[in-house]
Amino acid sequence: MPAMAASGGVPHGGQRAPYMVVLVGLLASMLLAPVLRLLGVGTRITGVFGLAVPLFAVYAVADSPRHLVVAGGLALASAVANARWLNLPAVLPPVGSTVLALLFFLYATGLFLRRVLRSRQVTRDVLAGAMGSYLMLGITWAFAFLLVDQIVGGAFTTPFVSPDGQPRFDTALYFSLITMLSVGYGDIAPVHAWTRSLAALEAFSGFTFGTIVMARLMSLYLTRAGDGPVDPSSPP
């Protein structure tokens, strides 16, 4: 399997723009989910998409077989544990399924973001990678909020768990993204000490993400722009 140099080369995976593929996949899964849900197939398709897109993200940026083995193992375990999304018998209770999904997204997001920050030049694909990392971070936080609500119950004014015990991940993702973007509509609010702390940490992570990633990419762009050819006729 082809791999990247440890110094931060071009991502592999048979794609000229793997970061863009990940971003488009994430946006498509989010935008199409309500439509697919109306057609009665939303849970199954978005469940498959939700695992396939971050797994491709890991494949696109992995610089050693170990990353692929770990991510693949977590993705497989998460798929089996969350079989209820595909209307199949679940082997773990909802809390266990959420823990595995959270671990998978933590690993995939960290690996993907690390590779974006180690890019050698700023391109449209790298910018797409930065945006994709942001969305993956929001999804990771959504699983964290869902897990807390499953454990303590009543952690939010709008439950993230249905009366029959099934997770409402779309609600958790909505709350996660508006929190990270500091929108704060107020229609969903954390009422438990844990979720209030997590919400504050997510808002801080969203601000920090924008500051660090944008500063890194801007610095890289300015550095590369300043490395252009020197005109020998120009004065020293």
PDB file of C-alpha atoms in Angstrom:
ATOM      1  CA  MET A   1       0.000   0.000   0.000  1.00  0.00           C
ATOM      2  CA  PRO A   2       1.422   3.402  -0.931  1.00  0.00           C
ATOM      3  CA  ALA A   3       2.196   5.688   1.932  1.00  0.00           C
ATOM      4  CA  MET A   4       3.327   9.224   2.572  1.00  0.00           C
ATOM      5  CA  ALA A   5       6.691  10.321   3.704  1.00  0.00           C
ATOM      6  CA  ALA A   6       6.904  11.070   7.379  1.00  0.00           C
ATOM      7  CA  SER A   7       7.674  14.702   6.586  1.00  0.00           C
ATOM      8  CA  GLY A   8       4.135  15.364   5.475  1.00  0.00           C
ATOM      9  CA  GLY A   9       3.824  14.532   1.791  1.00  0.00           C
ATOM     10  CA  VAL A  10       0.762  14.331  -0.411  1.00  0.00           C
ATOM     11  CA  PRO A  11      -2.011  12.110   0.946  1.00  0.00           C
ATOM     12  CA  HIS A  12      -2.498   8.787  -0.763  1.00  0.00           C
ATOM     13  CA  GLY A  13      -5.630   6.787  -1.371  1.00  0.00           C
ATOM     14  CA  GLY A  14      -5.922   6.939  -5.150  1.00  0.00           C
ATOM     15  CA  GLN A  15      -7.377  10.449  -5.040  1.00  0.00           C
ATOM     16  CA  ARG A  16      -5.901  13.720  -6.256  1.00  0.00           C
ATOM     17  CA  ALA A  17      -8.022  15.598  -3.745  1.00  0.00           C
ATOM     18  CA  PRO A  18      -8.770  13.255  -0.816  1.00  0.00           C
ATOM     19  CA  TYR A  19      -9.534  16.076   1.600  1.00  0.00           C
ATOM     20  CA  MET A  20     -12.204  17.416  -0.740  1.00  0.00           C
ATOM     21  CA  VAL A  21     -13.742  13.950  -1.005  1.00  0.00           C
ATOM     22  CA  VAL A  22     -13.994  13.747   2.791  1.00  0.00           C
ATOM     23  CA  LEU A  23     -15.540  17.222   3.051  1.00  0.00           C
ATOM     24  CA  VAL A  24     -18.103  16.534   0.337  1.00  0.00           C
ATOM     25  CA  GLY A  25     -18.954  13.198   1.919  1.00  0.00           C
ATOM     26  CA  LEU A  26     -19.525  14.761   5.329  1.00  0.00           C
ATOM     27  CA  LEU A  27     -21.659  17.581   3.906  1.00  0.00           C
ATOM     28  CA  ALA A  28     -23.668  15.173   1.755  1.00  0.00           C
ATOM     29  CA  SER A  29     -24.425  12.894   4.705  1.00  0.00           C
ATOM     30  CA  MET A  30     -25.624  15.874   6.750  1.00  0.00           C
ATOM     31  CA  LEU A  31     -27.673  17.553   4.018  1.00  0.00           C
ATOM     32  CA  LEU A  32     -29.262  14.391   2.652  1.00  0.00           C
ATOM     33  CA  ALA A  33     -30.092  12.839   6.017  1.00  0.00           C
ATOM     34  CA  PRO A  34     -33.485  14.622   6.426  1.00  0.00           C
ATOM     35  CA  VAL A  35     -34.535  13.717   2.878  1.00  0.00           C
ATOM     36  CA  LEU A  36     -33.488  10.102   3.246  1.00  0.00           C
ATOM     37  CA  ARG A  37     -35.264   9.910   6.583  1.00  0.00           C
ATOM     38  CA  LEU A  38     -38.504  10.971   4.892  1.00  0.00           C
ATOM     39  CA  LEU A  39     -38.004   8.166   2.382  1.00  0.00           C
ATOM     40  CA  GLY A  40     -37.611   5.670   5.206  1.00  0.00           C
ATOM     41  CA  VAL A  41     -33.980   4.794   4.446  1.00  0.00           C
ATOM     42  CA  GLY A  42     -32.180   7.653   6.162  1.00  0.00           C
ATOM     43  CA  THR A  43     -30.995   5.754   9.212  1.00  0.00           C
ATOM     44  CA  ARG A  44     -29.443   2.943   7.203  1.00  0.00           C
ATOM     45  CA  ILE A  45     -27.705   5.059   4.574  1.00  0.00           C
ATOM     46  CA  THR A  46     -26.446   7.778   6.916  1.00  0.00           C
ATOM     47  CA  GLY A  47     -25.217   5.088   9.307  1.00  0.00           C
ATOM     48  CA  VAL A  48     -23.090   3.533   6.562  1.00  0.00           C
ATOM     49  CA  PHE A  49     -21.949   6.961   5.383  1.00  0.00           C
ATOM     50  CA  GLY A  50     -21.100   7.984   8.920  1.00  0.00           C
ATOM     51  CA  LEU A  51     -18.547   5.181   9.174  1.00  0.00           C
ATOM     52  CA  ALA A  52     -17.317   5.097   5.569  1.00  0.00           C
ATOM     53  CA  VAL A  53     -16.375   8.781   5.294  1.00  0.00           C
ATOM     54  CA  PRO A  54     -14.087   8.993   8.358  1.00  0.00           C
ATOM     55  CA  LEU A  55     -12.599   5.605   7.469  1.00  0.00           C
ATOM     56  CA  PHE A  56     -11.700   6.959   4.039  1.00  0.00           C
ATOM     57  CA  ALA A  57     -10.263  10.023   5.769  1.00  0.00           C
ATOM     58  CA  VAL A  58      -7.929   7.766   7.749  1.00  0.00           C
ATOM     59  CA  TYR A  59      -6.974   5.825   4.614  1.00  0.00           C
ATOM     60  CA  ALA A  60      -6.226   9.066   2.765  1.00  0.00           C
ATOM     61  CA  VAL A  61      -3.819  10.381   5.399  1.00  0.00           C
ATOM     62  CA  ALA A  62      -2.452   7.293   7.157  1.00  0.00           C
ATOM     63  CA  ASP A  63       1.336   7.177   7.024  1.00  0.00           C
ATOM     64  CA  SER A  64       1.725   3.716   8.539  1.00  0.00           C
ATOM     65  CA  PRO A  65      -0.222   0.416   8.417  1.00  0.00           C
ATOM     66  CA  ARG A  66      -0.772   0.703  12.178  1.00  0.00           C
ATOM     67  CA  HIS A  67      -3.123   3.659  11.699  1.00  0.00           C
ATOM     68  CA  LEU A  68      -5.193   1.716   9.188  1.00  0.00           C
ATOM     69  CA  VAL A  69      -5.350  -1.345  11.434  1.00  0.00           C
ATOM     70  CA  VAL A  70      -6.425   0.660  14.492  1.00  0.00           C
ATOM     71  CA  ALA A  71      -8.954   2.780  12.590  1.00  0.00           C
ATOM     72  CA  GLY A  72     -10.291  -0.222  10.695  1.00  0.00           C
ATOM     73  CA  GLY A  73     -10.693  -2.182  13.905  1.00  0.00           C
ATOM     74  CA  LEU A  74     -12.517   0.671  15.620  1.00  0.00           C
ATOM     75  CA  ALA A  75     -14.725   1.210  12.573  1.00  0.00           C
ATOM     76  CA  LEU A  76     -15.623  -2.495  12.389  1.00  0.00           C
ATOM     77  CA  ALA A  77     -16.372  -2.661  16.107  1.00  0.00           C
ATOM     78  CA  SER A  78     -18.462   0.505  15.868  1.00  0.00           C
ATOM     79  CA  ALA A  79     -20.366  -0.839  12.847  1.00  0.00           C
ATOM     80  CA  VAL A  80     -21.186  -4.103  14.611  1.00  0.00           C
ATOM     81  CA  ALA A  81     -22.118  -2.341  17.844  1.00  0.00           C
ATOM     82  CA  ASN A  82     -24.317   0.167  16.006  1.00  0.00           C
ATOM     83  CA  ALA A  83     -26.055  -2.444  13.875  1.00  0.00           C
ATOM     84  CA  ARG A  84     -29.366  -0.986  15.012  1.00  0.00           C
ATOM     85  CA  TRP A  85     -28.762   1.851  12.532  1.00  0.00           C
ATOM     86  CA  LEU A  86     -29.011  -0.793   9.806  1.00  0.00           C
ATOM     87  CA  ASN A  87     -32.069  -2.396  11.419  1.00  0.00           C
ATOM     88  CA  LEU A  88     -29.975  -5.393  12.495  1.00  0.00           C
ATOM     89  CA  PRO A  89     -29.763  -6.957  15.967  1.00  0.00           C
ATOM     90  CA  ALA A  90     -27.420  -4.977  18.211  1.00  0.00           C
ATOM     91  CA  VAL A  91     -24.741  -6.802  20.193  1.00  0.00           C
ATOM     92  CA  LEU A  92     -24.168  -4.002  22.707  1.00  0.00           C
ATOM     93  CA  PRO A  93     -26.447  -1.635  24.612  1.00  0.00           C
ATOM     94  CA  PRO A  94     -26.700   1.920  23.218  1.00  0.00           C
ATOM     95  CA  VAL A  95     -24.104   3.242  25.675  1.00  0.00           C
ATOM     96  CA  GLY A  96     -21.491   0.736  24.495  1.00  0.00           C
ATOM     97  CA  SER A  97     -22.240   1.577  20.878  1.00  0.00           C
ATOM     98  CA  THR A  98     -21.770   5.277  21.554  1.00  0.00           C
ATOM     99  CA  VAL A  99     -18.449   4.679  23.343  1.00  0.00           C
ATOM    100  CA  LEU A 100     -17.060   2.775  20.340  1.00  0.00           C
ATOM    101  CA  ALA A 101     -18.274   5.410  17.892  1.00  0.00           C
ATOM    102  CA  LEU A 102     -16.729   8.135  20.048  1.00  0.00           C
ATOM    103  CA  LEU A 103     -13.364   6.348  20.140  1.00  0.00           C
ATOM    104  CA  PHE A 104     -13.441   5.841  16.380  1.00  0.00           C
ATOM    105  CA  PHE A 105     -14.144   9.500  15.632  1.00  0.00           C
ATOM    106  CA  LEU A 106     -11.581  10.672  18.178  1.00  0.00           C
ATOM    107  CA  TYR A 107      -8.904   8.632  16.437  1.00  0.00           C
ATOM    108  CA  ALA A 108      -9.965   9.511  12.897  1.00  0.00           C
ATOM    109  CA  THR A 109     -10.334  13.223  13.633  1.00  0.00           C
ATOM    110  CA  GLY A 110      -6.985  13.471  15.392  1.00  0.00           C
ATOM    111  CA  LEU A 111      -5.174  11.666  12.578  1.00  0.00           C
ATOM    112  CA  PHE A 112      -6.880  13.698   9.868  1.00  0.00           C
ATOM    113  CA  LEU A 113      -6.256  17.038  11.573  1.00  0.00           C
ATOM    114  CA  ARG A 114      -2.613  16.190  12.224  1.00  0.00           C
ATOM    115  CA  ARG A 115      -2.029  15.564   8.536  1.00  0.00           C
ATOM    116  CA  VAL A 116      -3.760  18.816   7.552  1.00  0.00           C
ATOM    117  CA  LEU A 117      -1.539  20.778   9.935  1.00  0.00           C
ATOM    118  CA  ARG A 118       1.561  19.074   8.505  1.00  0.00           C
ATOM    119  CA  SER A 119       0.747  20.008   4.913  1.00  0.00           C
ATOM    120  CA  ARG A 120       3.608  21.597   3.029  1.00  0.00           C
ATOM    121  CA  GLN A 121       1.550  24.079   1.043  1.00  0.00           C
ATOM    122  CA  VAL A 122      -1.882  25.663   1.107  1.00  0.00           C
ATOM    123  CA  THR A 123      -4.145  24.391  -1.657  1.00  0.00           C
ATOM    124  CA  ARG A 124      -7.892  24.178  -2.125  1.00  0.00           C
ATOM    125  CA  ASP A 125      -7.705  20.559  -1.060  1.00  0.00           C
ATOM    126  CA  VAL A 126      -5.876  21.443   2.163  1.00  0.00           C
ATOM    127  CA  LEU A 127      -8.488  24.121   2.920  1.00  0.00           C
ATOM    128  CA  ALA A 128     -11.164  21.472   2.350  1.00  0.00           C
ATOM    129  CA  GLY A 129      -9.254  19.271   4.790  1.00  0.00           C
ATOM    130  CA  ALA A 130      -9.352  22.001   7.415  1.00  0.00           C
ATOM    131  CA  MET A 131     -13.121  22.347   7.009  1.00  0.00           C
ATOM    132  CA  GLY A 132     -13.544  18.576   7.046  1.00  0.00           C
ATOM    133  CA  SER A 133     -11.535  18.372  10.265  1.00  0.00           C
ATOM    134  CA  TYR A 134     -13.835  20.969  11.807  1.00  0.00           C
ATOM    135  CA  LEU A 135     -16.934  18.940  10.918  1.00  0.00           C
ATOM    136  CA  MET A 136     -15.370  15.717  12.200  1.00  0.00           C
ATOM    137  CA  LEU A 137     -14.543  17.475  15.461  1.00  0.00           C
ATOM    138  CA  GLY A 138     -18.186  18.543  15.759  1.00  0.00           C
ATOM    139  CA  ILE A 139     -19.338  14.952  15.175  1.00  0.00           C
ATOM    140  CA  THR A 140     -16.937  13.728  17.852  1.00  0.00           C
ATOM    141  CA  TRP A 141     -18.357  16.202  20.357  1.00  0.00           C
ATOM    142  CA  ALA A 142     -21.880  15.089  19.402  1.00  0.00           C
ATOM    143  CA  PHE A 143     -21.060  11.530  20.454  1.00  0.00           C
ATOM    144  CA  ALA A 144     -19.659  12.855  23.739  1.00  0.00           C
ATOM    145  CA  PHE A 145     -22.887  14.752  24.476  1.00  0.00           C
ATOM    146  CA  LEU A 146     -24.979  11.742  23.510  1.00  0.00           C
ATOM    147  CA  LEU A 147     -22.963   9.514  25.816  1.00  0.00           C
ATOM    148  CA  VAL A 148     -23.466  11.783  28.821  1.00  0.00           C
ATOM    149  CA  ASP A 149     -27.205  12.026  28.179  1.00  0.00           C
ATOM    150  CA  GLN A 150     -27.405   8.241  27.907  1.00  0.00           C
ATOM    151  CA  ILE A 151     -25.593   7.806  31.211  1.00  0.00           C
ATOM    152  CA  VAL A 152     -27.177  10.461  33.431  1.00  0.00           C
ATOM    153  CA  GLY A 153     -30.457  11.170  31.626  1.00  0.00           C
ATOM    154  CA  GLY A 154     -32.113  14.578  31.426  1.00  0.00           C
ATOM    155  CA  ALA A 155     -28.810  16.306  30.697  1.00  0.00           C
ATOM    156  CA  PHE A 156     -30.430  18.590  28.101  1.00  0.00           C
ATOM    157  CA  THR A 157     -33.713  20.415  27.840  1.00  0.00           C
ATOM    158  CA  THR A 158     -34.352  18.356  24.683  1.00  0.00           C
ATOM    159  CA  PRO A 159     -33.487  14.678  25.214  1.00  0.00           C
ATOM    160  CA  PHE A 160     -30.894  13.068  22.985  1.00  0.00           C
ATOM    161  CA  VAL A 161     -32.455   9.686  23.737  1.00  0.00           C
ATOM    162  CA  SER A 162     -35.947   8.680  22.606  1.00  0.00           C
ATOM    163  CA  PRO A 163     -38.476   7.227  25.083  1.00  0.00           C
ATOM    164  CA  ASP A 164     -37.662   3.711  23.833  1.00  0.00           C
ATOM    165  CA  GLY A 165     -33.957   4.230  24.593  1.00  0.00           C
ATOM    166  CA  GLN A 166     -32.756   4.832  21.040  1.00  0.00           C
ATOM    167  CA  PRO A 167     -30.177   7.604  20.500  1.00  0.00           C
ATOM    168  CA  ARG A 168     -31.200  10.726  18.611  1.00  0.00           C
ATOM    169  CA  PHE A 169     -27.855  11.471  17.063  1.00  0.00           C
ATOM    170  CA  ASP A 170     -29.204  14.082  14.670  1.00  0.00           C
ATOM    171  CA  THR A 171     -30.309  16.170  17.662  1.00  0.00           C
ATOM    172  CA  ALA A 172     -26.935  15.731  19.362  1.00  0.00           C
ATOM    173  CA  LEU A 173     -25.100  16.729  16.175  1.00  0.00           C
ATOM    174  CA  TYR A 174     -27.253  19.819  15.751  1.00  0.00           C
ATOM    175  CA  PHE A 175     -26.524  20.943  19.313  1.00  0.00           C
ATOM    176  CA  SER A 176     -22.823  20.184  18.890  1.00  0.00           C
ATOM    177  CA  LEU A 177     -22.399  22.247  15.735  1.00  0.00           C
ATOM    178  CA  ILE A 178     -24.312  25.308  16.940  1.00  0.00           C
ATOM    179  CA  THR A 179     -22.302  25.169  20.175  1.00  0.00           C
ATOM    180  CA  MET A 180     -18.971  24.929  18.387  1.00  0.00           C
ATOM    181  CA  LEU A 181     -19.985  27.779  16.082  1.00  0.00           C
ATOM    182  CA  SER A 182     -21.127  29.822  19.129  1.00  0.00           C
ATOM    183  CA  VAL A 183     -24.537  30.380  17.525  1.00  0.00           C
ATOM    184  CA  GLY A 184     -26.557  29.633  20.652  1.00  0.00           C
ATOM    185  CA  TYR A 185     -30.170  29.552  19.451  1.00  0.00           C
ATOM    186  CA  GLY A 186     -31.317  28.547  22.918  1.00  0.00           C
ATOM    187  CA  ASP A 187     -33.732  25.849  21.733  1.00  0.00           C
ATOM    188  CA  ILE A 188     -31.532  23.192  23.357  1.00  0.00           C
ATOM    189  CA  ALA A 189     -29.595  23.888  26.534  1.00  0.00           C
ATOM    190  CA  PRO A 190     -27.430  21.763  28.842  1.00  0.00           C
ATOM    191  CA  VAL A 191     -28.850  21.457  32.355  1.00  0.00           C
ATOM    192  CA  HIS A 192     -26.389  19.001  33.905  1.00  0.00           C
ATOM    193  CA  ALA A 193     -22.995  19.990  35.293  1.00  0.00           C
ATOM    194  CA  TRP A 194     -21.171  17.578  32.975  1.00  0.00           C
ATOM    195  CA  THR A 195     -22.877  18.754  29.804  1.00  0.00           C
ATOM    196  CA  ARG A 196     -22.433  22.404  30.743  1.00  0.00           C
ATOM    197  CA  SER A 197     -18.717  21.812  31.165  1.00  0.00           C
ATOM    198  CA  LEU A 198     -18.547  19.895  27.883  1.00  0.00           C
ATOM    199  CA  ALA A 199     -20.457  22.638  26.068  1.00  0.00           C
ATOM    200  CA  ALA A 200     -18.025  25.254  27.352  1.00  0.00           C
ATOM    201  CA  LEU A 201     -15.065  23.095  26.318  1.00  0.00           C
ATOM    202  CA  GLU A 202     -16.505  22.556  22.855  1.00  0.00           C
ATOM    203  CA  ALA A 203     -17.070  26.277  22.341  1.00  0.00           C
ATOM    204  CA  PHE A 204     -13.454  26.843  23.409  1.00  0.00           C
ATOM    205  CA  SER A 205     -12.227  24.094  21.071  1.00  0.00           C
ATOM    206  CA  GLY A 206     -14.101  25.670  18.166  1.00  0.00           C
ATOM    207  CA  PHE A 207     -12.473  29.027  18.822  1.00  0.00           C
ATOM    208  CA  THR A 208      -9.059  27.432  19.328  1.00  0.00           C
ATOM    209  CA  PHE A 209      -9.417  25.353  16.170  1.00  0.00           C
ATOM    210  CA  GLY A 210     -10.077  28.412  14.052  1.00  0.00           C
ATOM    211  CA  THR A 211      -7.242  30.346  15.627  1.00  0.00           C
ATOM    212  CA  ILE A 212      -4.563  27.649  15.413  1.00  0.00           C
ATOM    213  CA  VAL A 213      -5.480  26.083  12.069  1.00  0.00           C
ATOM    214  CA  MET A 214      -6.026  29.381  10.268  1.00  0.00           C
ATOM    215  CA  ALA A 215      -2.824  30.818  11.741  1.00  0.00           C
ATOM    216  CA  ARG A 216      -0.907  27.719  10.624  1.00  0.00           C
ATOM    217  CA  LEU A 217      -2.277  27.812   7.088  1.00  0.00           C
ATOM    218  CA  MET A 218      -1.783  31.578   6.759  1.00  0.00           C
ATOM    219  CA  SER A 219       1.796  31.291   8.005  1.00  0.00           C
ATOM    220  CA  LEU A 220       2.460  28.470   5.547  1.00  0.00           C
ATOM    221  CA  TYR A 221       0.928  30.448   2.680  1.00  0.00           C
ATOM    222  CA  LEU A 222       2.961  33.569   3.436  1.00  0.00           C
ATOM    223  CA  THR A 223       6.140  31.534   3.804  1.00  0.00           C
ATOM    224  CA  ARG A 224       5.624  29.821   0.456  1.00  0.00           C
ATOM    225  CA  ALA A 225       4.720  33.140  -1.190  1.00  0.00           C
ATOM    226  CA  GLY A 226       7.967  34.636   0.074  1.00  0.00           C
ATOM    227  CA  ASP A 227      10.038  31.804  -1.429  1.00  0.00           C
ATOM    228  CA  GLY A 228       9.477  32.893  -5.032  1.00  0.00           C
ATOM    229  CA  PRO A 229      12.309  33.368  -7.513  1.00  0.00           C
ATOM    230  CA  VAL A 230      14.611  36.322  -6.920  1.00  0.00           C
ATOM    231  CA  ASP A 231      15.149  38.814  -9.725  1.00  0.00           C
ATOM    232  CA  PRO A 232      18.959  39.060 -10.218  1.00  0.00           C
ATOM    233  CA  SER A 233      18.640  42.627 -11.523  1.00  0.00           C
ATOM    234  CA  SER A 234      16.968  43.844  -8.354  1.00  0.00           C
ATOM    235  CA  PRO A 235      19.126  45.707  -5.817  1.00  0.00           C
ATOM    236  CA  PRO A 236      20.090  43.812  -2.603  1.00  0.00           C
TER     237      PRO A 236
END
